[in-house]
mmCIF file of C-alpha atoms in Angstrom:
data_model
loop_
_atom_site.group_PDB
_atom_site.id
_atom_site.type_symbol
_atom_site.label_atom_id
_atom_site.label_comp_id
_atom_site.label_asym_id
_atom_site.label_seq_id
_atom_site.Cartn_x
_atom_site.Cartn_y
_atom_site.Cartn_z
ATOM 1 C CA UNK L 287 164.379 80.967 80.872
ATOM 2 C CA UNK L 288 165.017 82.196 77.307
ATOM 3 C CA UNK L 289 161.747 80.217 75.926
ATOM 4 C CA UNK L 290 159.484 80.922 78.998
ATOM 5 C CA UNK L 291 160.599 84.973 78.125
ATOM 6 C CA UNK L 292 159.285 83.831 74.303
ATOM 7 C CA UNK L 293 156.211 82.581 75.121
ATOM 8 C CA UNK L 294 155.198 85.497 77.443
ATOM 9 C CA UNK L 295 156.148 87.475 74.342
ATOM 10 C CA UNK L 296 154.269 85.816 71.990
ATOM 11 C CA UNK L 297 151.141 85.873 74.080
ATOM 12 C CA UNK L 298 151.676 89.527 74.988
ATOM 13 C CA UNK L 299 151.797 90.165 70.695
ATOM 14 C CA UNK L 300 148.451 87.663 70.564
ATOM 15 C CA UNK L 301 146.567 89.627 72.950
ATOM 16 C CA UNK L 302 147.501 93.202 71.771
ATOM 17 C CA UNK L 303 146.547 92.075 67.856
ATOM 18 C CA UNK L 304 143.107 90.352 68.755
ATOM 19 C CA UNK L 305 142.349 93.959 70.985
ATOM 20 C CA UNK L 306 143.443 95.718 68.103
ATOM 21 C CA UNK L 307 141.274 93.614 65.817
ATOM 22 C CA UNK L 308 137.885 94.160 68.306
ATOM 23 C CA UNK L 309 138.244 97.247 68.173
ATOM 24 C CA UNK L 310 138.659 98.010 64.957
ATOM 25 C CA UNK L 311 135.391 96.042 64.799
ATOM 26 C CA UNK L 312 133.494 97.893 66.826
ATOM 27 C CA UNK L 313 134.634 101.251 64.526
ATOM 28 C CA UNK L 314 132.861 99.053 61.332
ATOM 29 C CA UNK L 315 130.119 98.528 62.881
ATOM 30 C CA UNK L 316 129.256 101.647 63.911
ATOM 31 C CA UNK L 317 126.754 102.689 61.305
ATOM 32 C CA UNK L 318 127.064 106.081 59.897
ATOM 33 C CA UNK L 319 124.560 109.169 60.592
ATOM 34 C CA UNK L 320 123.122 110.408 57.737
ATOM 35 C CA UNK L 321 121.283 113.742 57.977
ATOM 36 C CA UNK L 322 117.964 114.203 56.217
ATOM 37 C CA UNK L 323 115.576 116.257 55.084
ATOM 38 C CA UNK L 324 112.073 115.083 54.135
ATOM 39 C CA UNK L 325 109.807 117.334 52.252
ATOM 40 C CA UNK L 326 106.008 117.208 50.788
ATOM 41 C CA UNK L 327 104.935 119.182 47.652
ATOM 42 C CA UNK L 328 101.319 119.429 46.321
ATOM 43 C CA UNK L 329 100.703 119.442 42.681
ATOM 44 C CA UNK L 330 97.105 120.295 41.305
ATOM 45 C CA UNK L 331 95.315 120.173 37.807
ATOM 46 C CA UNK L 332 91.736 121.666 36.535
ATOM 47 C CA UNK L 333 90.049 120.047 33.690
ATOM 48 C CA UNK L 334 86.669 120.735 32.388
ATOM 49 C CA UNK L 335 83.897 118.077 32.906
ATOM 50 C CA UNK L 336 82.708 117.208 29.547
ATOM 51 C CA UNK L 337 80.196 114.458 30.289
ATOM 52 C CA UNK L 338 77.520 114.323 31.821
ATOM 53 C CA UNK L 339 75.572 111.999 33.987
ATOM 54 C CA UNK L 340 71.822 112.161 34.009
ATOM 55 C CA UNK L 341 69.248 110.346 36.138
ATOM 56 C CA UNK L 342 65.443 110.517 34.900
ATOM 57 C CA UNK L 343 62.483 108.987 34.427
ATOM 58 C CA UNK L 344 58.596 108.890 34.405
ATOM 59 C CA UNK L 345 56.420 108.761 37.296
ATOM 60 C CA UNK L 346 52.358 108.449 37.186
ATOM 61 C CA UNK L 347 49.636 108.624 39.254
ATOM 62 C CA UNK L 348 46.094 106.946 39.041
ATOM 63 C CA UNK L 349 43.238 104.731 40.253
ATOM 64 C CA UNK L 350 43.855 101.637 38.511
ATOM 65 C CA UNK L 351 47.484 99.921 38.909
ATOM 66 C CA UNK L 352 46.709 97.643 35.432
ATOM 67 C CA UNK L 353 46.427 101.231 33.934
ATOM 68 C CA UNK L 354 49.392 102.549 35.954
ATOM 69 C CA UNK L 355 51.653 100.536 34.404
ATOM 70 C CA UNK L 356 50.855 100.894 30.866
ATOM 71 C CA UNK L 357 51.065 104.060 30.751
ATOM 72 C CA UNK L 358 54.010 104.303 32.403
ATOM 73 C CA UNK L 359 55.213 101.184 30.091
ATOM 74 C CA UNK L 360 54.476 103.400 27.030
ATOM 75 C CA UNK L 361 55.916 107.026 28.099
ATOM 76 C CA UNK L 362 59.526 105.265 28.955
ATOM 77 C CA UNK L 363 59.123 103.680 25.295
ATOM 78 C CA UNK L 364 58.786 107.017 24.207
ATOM 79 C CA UNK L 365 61.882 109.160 25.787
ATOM 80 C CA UNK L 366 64.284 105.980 25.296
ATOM 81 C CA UNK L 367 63.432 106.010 21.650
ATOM 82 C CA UNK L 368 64.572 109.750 21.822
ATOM 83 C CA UNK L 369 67.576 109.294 24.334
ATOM 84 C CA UNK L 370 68.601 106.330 21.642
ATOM 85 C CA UNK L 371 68.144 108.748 18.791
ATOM 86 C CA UNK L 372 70.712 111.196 20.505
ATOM 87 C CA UNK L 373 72.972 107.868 20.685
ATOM 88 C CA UNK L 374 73.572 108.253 24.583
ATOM 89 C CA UNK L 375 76.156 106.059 26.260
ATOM 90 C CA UNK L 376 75.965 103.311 29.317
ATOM 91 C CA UNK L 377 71.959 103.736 29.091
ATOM 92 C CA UNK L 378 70.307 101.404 31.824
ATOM 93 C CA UNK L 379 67.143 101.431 33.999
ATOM 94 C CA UNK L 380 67.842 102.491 37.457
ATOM 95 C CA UNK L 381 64.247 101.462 39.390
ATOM 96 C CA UNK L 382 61.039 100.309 38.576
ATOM 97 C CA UNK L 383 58.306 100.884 41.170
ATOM 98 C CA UNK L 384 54.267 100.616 41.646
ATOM 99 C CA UNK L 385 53.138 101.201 44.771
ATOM 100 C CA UNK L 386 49.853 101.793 46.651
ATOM 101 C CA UNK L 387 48.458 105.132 47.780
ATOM 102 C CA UNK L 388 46.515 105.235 51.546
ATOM 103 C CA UNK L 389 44.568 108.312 52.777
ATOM 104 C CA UNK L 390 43.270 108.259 56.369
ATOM 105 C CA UNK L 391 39.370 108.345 56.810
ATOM 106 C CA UNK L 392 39.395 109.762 60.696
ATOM 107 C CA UNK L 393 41.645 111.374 62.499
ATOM 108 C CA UNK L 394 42.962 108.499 65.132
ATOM 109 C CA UNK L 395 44.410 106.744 61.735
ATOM 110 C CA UNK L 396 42.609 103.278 62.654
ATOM 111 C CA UNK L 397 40.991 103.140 58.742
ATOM 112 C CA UNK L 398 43.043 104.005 55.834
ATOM 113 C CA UNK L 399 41.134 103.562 52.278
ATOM 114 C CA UNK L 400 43.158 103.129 48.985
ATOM 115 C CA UNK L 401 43.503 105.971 46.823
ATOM 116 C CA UNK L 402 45.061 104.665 43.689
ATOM 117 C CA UNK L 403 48.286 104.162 42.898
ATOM 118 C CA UNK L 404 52.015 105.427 41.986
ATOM 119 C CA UNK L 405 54.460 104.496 39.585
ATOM 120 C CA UNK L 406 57.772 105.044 38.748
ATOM 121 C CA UNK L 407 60.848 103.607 35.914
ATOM 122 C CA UNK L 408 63.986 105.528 35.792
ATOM 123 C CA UNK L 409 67.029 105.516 33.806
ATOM 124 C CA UNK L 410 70.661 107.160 33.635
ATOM 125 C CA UNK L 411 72.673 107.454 30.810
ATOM 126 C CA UNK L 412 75.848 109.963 29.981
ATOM 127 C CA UNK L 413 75.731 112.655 27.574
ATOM 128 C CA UNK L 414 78.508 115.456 26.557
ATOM 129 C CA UNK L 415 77.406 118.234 28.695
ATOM 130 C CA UNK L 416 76.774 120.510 25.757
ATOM 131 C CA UNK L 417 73.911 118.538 24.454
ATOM 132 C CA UNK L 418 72.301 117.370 28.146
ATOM 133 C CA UNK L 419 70.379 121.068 27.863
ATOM 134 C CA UNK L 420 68.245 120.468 24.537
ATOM 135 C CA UNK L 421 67.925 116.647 25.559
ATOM 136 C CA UNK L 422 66.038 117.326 28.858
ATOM 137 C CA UNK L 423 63.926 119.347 27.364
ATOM 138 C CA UNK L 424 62.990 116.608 24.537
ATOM 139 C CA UNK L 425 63.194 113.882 26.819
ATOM 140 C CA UNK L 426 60.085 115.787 29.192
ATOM 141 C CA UNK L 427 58.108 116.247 25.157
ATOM 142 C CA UNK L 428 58.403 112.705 24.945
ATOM 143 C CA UNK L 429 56.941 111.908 28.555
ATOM 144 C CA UNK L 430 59.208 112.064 31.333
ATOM 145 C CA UNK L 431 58.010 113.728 33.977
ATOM 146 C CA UNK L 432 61.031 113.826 36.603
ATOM 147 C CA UNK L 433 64.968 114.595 36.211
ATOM 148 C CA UNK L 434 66.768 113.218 39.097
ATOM 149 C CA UNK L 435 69.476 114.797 38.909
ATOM 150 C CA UNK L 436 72.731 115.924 37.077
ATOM 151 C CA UNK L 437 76.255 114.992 37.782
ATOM 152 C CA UNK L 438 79.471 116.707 35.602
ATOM 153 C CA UNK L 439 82.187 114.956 35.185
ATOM 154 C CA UNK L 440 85.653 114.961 32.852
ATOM 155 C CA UNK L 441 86.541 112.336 30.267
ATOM 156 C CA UNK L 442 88.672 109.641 31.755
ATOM 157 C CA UNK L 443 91.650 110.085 28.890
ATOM 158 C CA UNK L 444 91.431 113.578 30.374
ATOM 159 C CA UNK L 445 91.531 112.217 34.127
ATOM 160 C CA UNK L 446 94.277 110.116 33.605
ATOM 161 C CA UNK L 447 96.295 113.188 31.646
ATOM 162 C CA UNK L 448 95.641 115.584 34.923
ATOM 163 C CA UNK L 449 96.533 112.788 37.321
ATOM 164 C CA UNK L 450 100.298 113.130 35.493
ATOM 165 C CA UNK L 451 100.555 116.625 35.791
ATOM 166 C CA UNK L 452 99.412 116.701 39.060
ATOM 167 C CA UNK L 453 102.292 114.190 40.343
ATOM 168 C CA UNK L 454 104.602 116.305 37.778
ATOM 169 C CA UNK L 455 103.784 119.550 39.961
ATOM 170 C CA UNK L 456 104.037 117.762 43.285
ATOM 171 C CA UNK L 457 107.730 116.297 42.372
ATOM 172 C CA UNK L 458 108.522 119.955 41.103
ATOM 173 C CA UNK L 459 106.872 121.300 44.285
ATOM 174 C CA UNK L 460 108.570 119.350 46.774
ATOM 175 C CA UNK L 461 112.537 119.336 45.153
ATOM 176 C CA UNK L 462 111.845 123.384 44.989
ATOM 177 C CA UNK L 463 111.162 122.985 48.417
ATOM 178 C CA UNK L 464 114.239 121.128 50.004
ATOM 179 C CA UNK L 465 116.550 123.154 47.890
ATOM 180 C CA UNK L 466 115.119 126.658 49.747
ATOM 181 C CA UNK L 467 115.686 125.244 52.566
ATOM 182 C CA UNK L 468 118.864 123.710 52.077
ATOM 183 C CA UNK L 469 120.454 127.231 50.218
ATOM 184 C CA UNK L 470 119.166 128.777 52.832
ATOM 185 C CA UNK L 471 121.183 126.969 55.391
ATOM 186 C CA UNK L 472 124.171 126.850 53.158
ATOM 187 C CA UNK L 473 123.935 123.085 53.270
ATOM 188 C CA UNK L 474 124.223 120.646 50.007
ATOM 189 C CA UNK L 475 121.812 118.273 48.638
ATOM 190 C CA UNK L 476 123.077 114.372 48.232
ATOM 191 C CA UNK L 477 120.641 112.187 46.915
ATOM 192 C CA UNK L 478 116.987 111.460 47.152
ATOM 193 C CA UNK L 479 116.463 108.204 49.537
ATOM 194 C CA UNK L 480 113.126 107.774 49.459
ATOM 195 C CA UNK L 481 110.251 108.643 47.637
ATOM 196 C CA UNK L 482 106.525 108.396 49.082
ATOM 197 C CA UNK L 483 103.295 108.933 46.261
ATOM 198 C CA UNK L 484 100.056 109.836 47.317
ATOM 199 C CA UNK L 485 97.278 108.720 44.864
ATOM 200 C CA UNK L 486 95.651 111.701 42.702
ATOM 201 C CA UNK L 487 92.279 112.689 44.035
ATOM 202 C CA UNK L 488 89.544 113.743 41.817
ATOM 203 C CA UNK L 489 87.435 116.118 43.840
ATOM 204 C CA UNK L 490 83.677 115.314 42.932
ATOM 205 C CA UNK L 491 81.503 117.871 41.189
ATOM 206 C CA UNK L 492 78.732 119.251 42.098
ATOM 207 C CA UNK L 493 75.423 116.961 41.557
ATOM 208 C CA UNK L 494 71.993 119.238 40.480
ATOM 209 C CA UNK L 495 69.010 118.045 41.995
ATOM 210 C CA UNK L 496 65.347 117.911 40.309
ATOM 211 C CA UNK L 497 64.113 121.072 41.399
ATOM 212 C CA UNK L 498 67.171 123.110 40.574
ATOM 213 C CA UNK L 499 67.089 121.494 36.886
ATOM 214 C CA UNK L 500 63.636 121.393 35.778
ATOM 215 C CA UNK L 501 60.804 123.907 36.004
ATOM 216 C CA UNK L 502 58.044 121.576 34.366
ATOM 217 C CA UNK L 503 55.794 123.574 31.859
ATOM 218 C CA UNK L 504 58.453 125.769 30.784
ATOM 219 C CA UNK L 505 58.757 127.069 27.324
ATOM 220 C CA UNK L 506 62.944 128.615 28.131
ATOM 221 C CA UNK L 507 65.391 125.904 27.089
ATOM 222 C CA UNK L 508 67.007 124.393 30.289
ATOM 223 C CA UNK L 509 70.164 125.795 30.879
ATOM 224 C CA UNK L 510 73.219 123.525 31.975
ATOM 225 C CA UNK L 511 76.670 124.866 32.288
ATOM 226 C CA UNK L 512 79.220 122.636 33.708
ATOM 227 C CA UNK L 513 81.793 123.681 35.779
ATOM 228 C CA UNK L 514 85.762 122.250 36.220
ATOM 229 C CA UNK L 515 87.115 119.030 38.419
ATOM 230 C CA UNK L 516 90.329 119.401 40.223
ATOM 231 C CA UNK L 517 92.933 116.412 40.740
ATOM 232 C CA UNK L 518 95.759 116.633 43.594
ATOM 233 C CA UNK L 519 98.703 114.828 44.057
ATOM 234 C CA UNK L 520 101.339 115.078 46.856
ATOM 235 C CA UNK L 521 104.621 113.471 46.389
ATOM 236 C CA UNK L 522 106.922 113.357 49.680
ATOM 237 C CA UNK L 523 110.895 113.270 49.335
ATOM 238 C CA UNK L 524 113.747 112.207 51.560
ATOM 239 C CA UNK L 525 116.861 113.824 50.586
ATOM 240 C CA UNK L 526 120.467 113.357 52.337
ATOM 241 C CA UNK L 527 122.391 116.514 52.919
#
């Protein structure tokens, strides 16, 4: 009787410790809440654009293609001997063209005649922006006869610099942020949890066309004033509280 009493005891004690153990278990496991705030600041940076990046070239019209070409052939000789002399950087040829010229001979287009013909060689090159004024105006002395276009840029060293600060100003931005908020609720900042980057962005200047450049014939200097490029940065923050 005595050991039938034991054993009930002993499984009664069993039975009690392995409840006591699951549910202590299920209290572990229980992960804790943490409370969060996540936050995005914007950082931004001006530089100047220092360089710039010029498209131009020669273009000729006439009845004979043989003579076309040579002339065109000896008018690029002449304004990349000058854009050399100015010691331009990354100068390449961008197109080289000859092409045909039709005019209609009645009105119901069935009979076109040839005309002569048109030729084209471009190039590109960059420049510092305070010399690209005086060198279109050489560059037309010397032959060339279009100017594609203009586009102002910044130095990269000074890219790279403005991508920095920009991120700087967005990590500023975004901790100034979460602690208004969190004084303001009377609430206390932990730790930072997470951290999210977004890439600078270099916002693209502003490209001149031909006919806003170039006024061909004129005697006034060609006046080029370059503007600034902005870079943004956001930086996002998760902060426990």
């Amino acid at each position: 009787m005595i050991k039938k009493s034991y054993e009930r005891l002993s499984l009664f004690l069993f039975v009690g410790s392995f409840l006591s153990l699951m549910s202590a278990g299920s209290v572990m496991a229980e992960p804790e809440l943490k409370r969060t705030l996540t936050v995005t600041g914007n950082g931004m940076e001006s530089i100047a654009t220092t360089v710039a990046e010029v498209s131009l070239g020669v273009e000729i019209q006439g009845k004979n293609a043989a003579q076309v070409q040579q002339e065109i052939a000896n008018r690029t000789s002449a304004v990349v001997d000058v854009l050399r002399s100015k010691n331009v950087k990354q100068l390449k040829t961008t197109g080289v063209r000859l092409y045909p010229n039709y005019e209609q001979v009645d009105q119901n287009n069935s009979q076109m005649i040839l005309t002569g013909y048109t030729g084209t060689n471009t190039v590109s090159f960059r420049i510092s922006t305070e010399q690209v004024g005086t060198l279109l105006d050489e560059t037309v002395k010397a032959g060339a006869s279009r100017v594609d276009g203009v586009n102002f840029t910044a130095a990269p060293e000074a890219i790279f610099q403005a991508k920095k600060e920009a991120l700087r100003k967005a990590s500023i931005n975004a901790q100034d942020q979460a602690d208004v908020v969190l004084d303001t609720l009377n609430l206390t900042s932990k730790e930072i949890v997470k951290i999210e980057v977004d890439n600078a962005r270099v916002s693209q200047t502003q490209a001149f066309a031909r006919d806003e450049l170039y006024v061909l014939g004129s005697k006034v200097s060609t006046p080029v004033i370059a503007g600034e490029q902005t870079v943004e940065a956001a930086v996002t923050l998760q902060i426990t509280y």
